């Protein structure tokens, strides 16, 4: 089963670019031609303002559907992937229902995540249209929803240890339903990820260009560092290197992206330390949590390069705690810090 790279896409929660407000003049009180001209000016200004407000509203609506798809994408790569994994940690990945131990268990999803996919599905036929992505989600949604409901049913069933009451009868029934959908889900989700990434790549280029043109450089660099960090993450994945064979990572091939990332981090910190710039961009009361997450991500990548340069594989002692607490200078630590950075970016 192919494992998708975590957090390939970044949510754009608000665009933050709009035209200047236009004041509407108070109507004149004269009579004759002067009053008529004043009224005409007022009507024209009102029409122009209405058009500006409509355009601004349309721009905001453009992001509603996009962000709904991003939320689904990130939920699939994070929570749903985790819950599916928790089920098959205790049950053999095969058609026949075979728990590894007498007691088995599964994590839950819950109403929040069901609502996340429902909200996106309610927008699927609305504008803007993403023909291939919309089609992919229409095919994915019913399969994914059934799978999520069945996994939650397993959680409730195993949490109460009801399998001790019915000799695993419902467990077999739920496993059959999960098996029917999970393999189809993997196929359909791959298609959805591919289409989502294409749309997200296009949208990021549009956003970056707009931020730069408007002089919103904190917006620009906070997005740019994530784009570059994710390119590095994908490049590591493409090399087929994990923490098990980390010293085989070709860091020289990654060096240009690494240098670019370092430069972008420095620029990003410069703008996030400029109170006037932050005020200009509407970033009021920004805490140090985001900049700390940015620094931690950069440090984790630097430590990763250092480990490879020094050819230091993880020791047996390292592996004893690595899953719970990623060791310094590892791919897992870099991905963990990057995930935290994306969370903080989405809270900006």
XYZ file of C-alpha atoms in Angstrom:
348
model
C 0.000 0.000 0.000
C 1.517 3.283 -1.122
C 1.877 5.830 1.648
C 1.101 9.416 0.708
C 3.435 12.136 1.897
C 1.831 13.906 4.842
C 0.383 17.366 4.258
C 1.118 17.781 0.576
C -1.206 20.748 0.404
C -1.632 23.885 2.470
C -4.930 25.455 3.412
C -5.439 29.077 2.427
C -7.816 30.266 5.097
C -8.217 33.832 3.914
C -6.969 35.728 0.917
C -6.397 39.047 2.632
C -6.263 41.128 -0.577
C -9.007 43.641 -1.321
C -9.439 47.036 -2.882
C -9.546 50.272 -0.886
C -12.881 51.168 0.681
C -14.869 53.744 -1.255
C -16.779 56.392 0.646
C -20.338 57.114 -0.522
C -21.043 60.896 -0.646
C -24.009 62.393 1.161
C -26.617 63.472 -1.421
C -26.823 67.225 -2.204
C -29.908 69.214 -1.266
C -29.997 71.594 -4.252
C -32.607 71.733 -7.015
C -32.427 71.738 -10.776
C -29.300 70.668 -12.733
C -26.878 70.842 -9.749
C -29.024 68.493 -7.663
C -29.461 66.142 -10.630
C -25.665 65.974 -11.177
C -25.101 65.279 -7.478
C -27.698 62.480 -7.521
C -26.146 60.996 -10.672
C -22.687 61.030 -9.027
C -24.149 59.311 -5.958
C -25.859 56.585 -8.020
C -22.687 55.992 -10.050
C -20.581 55.718 -6.890
C -23.101 53.335 -5.318
C -23.038 51.172 -8.452
C -19.225 51.101 -8.473
C -19.123 50.261 -4.763
C -21.704 47.503 -5.200
C -19.637 46.030 -8.043
C -16.489 46.158 -5.858
C -18.324 44.469 -2.969
C -19.714 41.812 -5.315
C -16.253 41.121 -6.733
C -14.783 40.921 -3.206
C -17.564 38.553 -2.163
C -16.978 36.402 -5.231
C -13.247 36.265 -4.446
C -14.029 35.076 -0.921
C -16.478 32.488 -2.296
C -13.726 31.200 -4.607
C -11.850 30.048 -1.515
C -14.805 28.415 0.235
C -14.871 25.371 -2.014
C -11.090 25.225 -2.387
C -10.561 25.303 1.371
C -13.277 22.675 1.875
C -11.346 20.326 -0.430
C -8.111 21.166 1.399
C -9.755 20.277 4.715
C -10.861 16.923 3.297
C -7.416 16.290 1.812
C -5.641 16.996 5.102
C -8.152 14.958 7.100
C -7.581 11.975 4.805
C -3.797 12.212 5.040
C -3.869 12.684 8.782
C -6.819 11.393 10.828
C -8.409 8.934 8.403
C -5.054 7.388 7.501
C -4.317 7.044 11.230
C -7.672 5.391 12.011
C -7.407 2.932 9.107
C -3.916 2.078 10.317
C -5.137 1.572 13.888
C -7.740 -0.944 12.682
C -5.303 -2.977 10.605
C -2.750 -2.883 13.409
C -5.109 -5.250 15.238
C -6.730 -7.059 12.287
C -4.987 -8.825 9.404
C -5.136 -6.944 6.093
C -7.092 -9.588 4.192
C -10.662 -10.444 3.263
C -11.105 -12.974 6.059
C -11.694 -11.384 9.462
C -8.649 -12.341 11.556
C -7.800 -10.339 14.695
C -4.192 -10.767 15.797
C -5.212 -11.026 19.462
C -8.379 -11.914 21.342
C -8.844 -8.250 22.218
C -8.806 -5.773 19.346
C -9.560 -2.085 19.010
C -9.837 0.820 16.571
C -9.559 4.588 16.936
C -12.520 6.785 16.049
C -13.284 9.648 13.654
C -16.516 11.166 14.939
C -19.088 13.671 13.720
C -16.593 16.477 13.083
C -14.782 14.610 10.325
C -18.014 13.316 8.813
C -19.235 16.919 8.661
C -15.949 17.920 7.003
C -16.528 15.615 4.040
C -20.261 16.418 3.931
C -19.600 20.157 3.727
C -17.209 19.674 0.813
C -19.694 17.432 -0.986
C -22.411 20.084 -0.632
C -20.135 22.473 -2.583
C -19.037 20.055 -5.294
C -21.331 21.479 -7.998
C -20.751 25.098 -7.056
C -18.290 27.513 -8.668
C -15.421 27.688 -9.193
C -15.484 24.477 -11.178
C -12.563 22.049 -10.925
C -13.780 19.484 -13.496
C -11.394 16.622 -12.743
C -11.192 17.281 -8.990
C -14.978 17.590 -8.678
C -15.405 14.313 -10.541
C -12.809 12.585 -8.365
C -14.516 13.766 -5.165
C -17.964 12.703 -6.348
C -16.631 9.178 -6.847
C -14.643 9.154 -3.604
C -17.233 10.634 -1.235
C -19.791 7.780 -0.896
C -17.060 5.158 -0.492
C -15.154 7.253 2.046
C -18.279 8.110 4.039
C -19.313 4.477 4.391
C -15.767 3.522 5.373
C -15.624 6.247 8.034
C -19.005 5.228 9.464
C -17.948 1.572 9.628
C -14.654 2.449 11.337
C -16.557 4.456 13.941
C -18.885 1.490 14.412
C -15.822 -0.715 15.014
C -14.544 1.782 17.574
C -17.809 1.679 19.508
C -18.006 -2.123 19.199
C -14.441 -2.708 20.384
C -14.475 0.024 23.007
C -17.333 -1.808 24.743
C -15.700 -5.194 24.023
C -19.007 -6.281 22.543
C -17.175 -9.009 20.637
C -17.119 -10.918 23.916
C -20.931 -10.874 23.911
C -21.579 -11.990 20.321
C -18.480 -14.081 19.635
C -17.178 -11.519 17.075
C -20.298 -11.778 14.869
C -20.682 -8.035 14.352
C -16.910 -7.737 14.047
C -16.986 -10.064 11.031
C -19.880 -8.102 9.536
C -18.097 -4.763 9.971
C -14.848 -6.174 8.603
C -16.643 -7.330 5.439
C -18.016 -3.803 4.968
C -14.612 -2.218 5.606
C -12.849 -4.634 3.259
C -15.380 -3.886 0.522
C -14.595 -0.175 0.692
C -11.017 0.194 1.901
C -9.290 -1.067 -1.241
C -11.558 1.011 -3.463
C -10.891 3.966 -1.161
C -7.126 3.640 -1.704
C -7.610 3.750 -5.486
C -10.072 6.656 -5.452
C -8.078 8.614 -2.870
C -4.944 8.437 -5.043
C -6.911 10.023 -7.897
C -8.289 12.683 -5.561
C -4.793 13.483 -4.219
C -3.417 13.860 -7.746
C -6.197 16.225 -8.815
C -6.058 18.129 -5.507
C -2.331 18.664 -5.869
C -2.746 20.048 -9.395
C -5.415 22.506 -8.275
C -3.435 23.460 -5.160
C -0.258 24.047 -7.171
C -2.123 26.360 -9.545
C -3.830 28.194 -6.677
C -0.564 28.691 -4.792
C 1.060 30.265 -7.847
C -1.883 32.651 -8.180
C -1.752 33.534 -4.483
C 2.017 34.018 -4.399
C 1.909 36.337 -7.401
C -0.935 38.349 -5.883
C 0.762 38.634 -2.489
C 3.971 39.838 -4.111
C 2.190 42.359 -6.323
C 0.319 43.810 -3.327
C 3.472 43.956 -1.184
C 2.100 41.425 1.321
C 5.498 39.927 1.948
C 4.702 38.219 5.263
C 1.864 36.421 3.448
C 4.194 35.667 0.538
C 7.109 34.213 2.488
C 4.981 32.300 5.008
C 3.487 30.432 2.057
C 6.734 30.226 0.092
C 8.689 28.515 2.888
C 5.993 25.841 3.095
C 6.048 25.250 -0.648
C 9.831 24.788 -0.580
C 9.756 22.623 2.574
C 7.182 20.360 0.967
C 9.293 20.132 -2.174
C 12.166 18.921 0.021
C 9.837 16.454 1.739
C 8.681 15.096 -1.609
C 12.277 14.890 -2.898
C 13.244 12.809 0.147
C 10.251 10.553 -0.448
C 11.170 10.186 -4.143
C 14.651 8.967 -3.141
C 13.014 6.093 -1.273
C 14.928 6.946 1.883
C 13.482 6.526 5.389
C 14.973 6.802 8.848
C 15.990 3.151 8.570
C 18.465 3.963 5.787
C 18.803 7.690 6.434
C 22.563 7.841 5.814
C 21.877 6.913 2.162
C 20.056 10.199 1.572
C 21.629 12.192 -1.276
C 21.788 15.570 0.425
C 23.813 17.126 -2.392
C 20.855 16.609 -4.704
C 18.738 18.415 -2.107
C 21.264 21.196 -1.458
C 19.792 23.779 -3.890
C 16.338 23.396 -2.335
C 17.848 23.506 1.150
C 19.713 26.756 0.406
C 16.563 28.252 -1.058
C 14.608 27.228 2.036
C 17.181 28.828 4.364
C 17.014 32.122 2.449
C 13.220 32.103 2.506
C 13.147 31.395 6.254
C 15.406 34.402 6.857
C 13.184 36.638 4.712
C 10.046 35.344 6.410
C 11.429 36.036 9.876
C 12.464 39.527 8.762
C 8.896 40.417 7.811
C 7.329 38.712 10.835
C 9.617 40.762 13.090
C 8.451 43.998 11.420
C 5.405 45.258 13.345
C 4.581 47.881 10.709
C 4.591 45.275 7.947
C 2.399 42.937 9.983
C -0.071 45.749 10.681
C -0.155 46.592 6.957
C -1.083 42.995 6.194
C -3.708 42.704 8.914
C -1.622 40.417 11.109
C -2.460 41.943 14.469
C -1.409 40.269 17.690
C 0.694 37.602 15.965
C 2.296 35.483 18.679
C 5.763 34.009 18.607
C 4.330 30.503 18.171
C 4.421 30.696 14.368
C 7.998 32.001 14.204
C 9.095 29.375 16.751
C 7.554 26.659 14.578
C 9.346 28.086 11.548
C 12.694 28.071 13.352
C 12.119 24.531 14.638
C 11.416 23.303 11.111
C 14.596 24.885 9.781
C 16.679 23.467 12.661
C 15.240 19.976 12.161
C 16.254 20.037 8.499
C 19.738 21.344 9.316
C 20.177 18.575 11.884
C 18.995 16.036 9.319
C 21.658 17.171 6.849
C 24.271 17.097 9.631
C 23.394 13.494 10.559
C 23.766 12.377 6.942
C 27.021 14.284 6.516
C 28.429 12.581 9.608
C 26.983 9.200 8.494
C 25.286 8.563 11.831
C 22.488 5.993 11.535
C 19.949 5.657 14.337
C 21.139 3.370 17.117
C 19.089 0.665 18.801
C 18.579 3.015 21.726
C 17.307 5.712 19.334
C 14.763 3.319 17.851
C 13.348 2.460 21.277
C 11.765 5.920 21.562
C 11.811 7.161 17.951
C 8.153 6.420 17.203
C 6.906 8.293 20.267
C 9.508 11.078 20.263
C 11.327 11.543 16.934
C 15.088 11.591 17.347
C 17.044 14.707 16.417
C 18.201 14.886 12.804
C 15.689 12.439 11.358
C 13.143 12.524 8.573
C 10.407 11.844 11.089
C 11.435 14.862 13.169
C 11.522 17.107 10.083
C 8.058 15.942 9.021
C 6.724 16.413 12.556
C 8.053 19.980 12.756
C 6.756 20.736 9.262
C 3.318 19.452 10.215
C 3.341 21.756 13.269
C 4.423 24.663 11.068
C 1.513 24.072 8.698
C -0.854 24.031 11.672
C 0.495 27.393 12.813
C 0.346 28.781 9.268
C -3.316 27.794 9.086
C -3.957 29.675 12.329
C -2.476 32.921 11.037
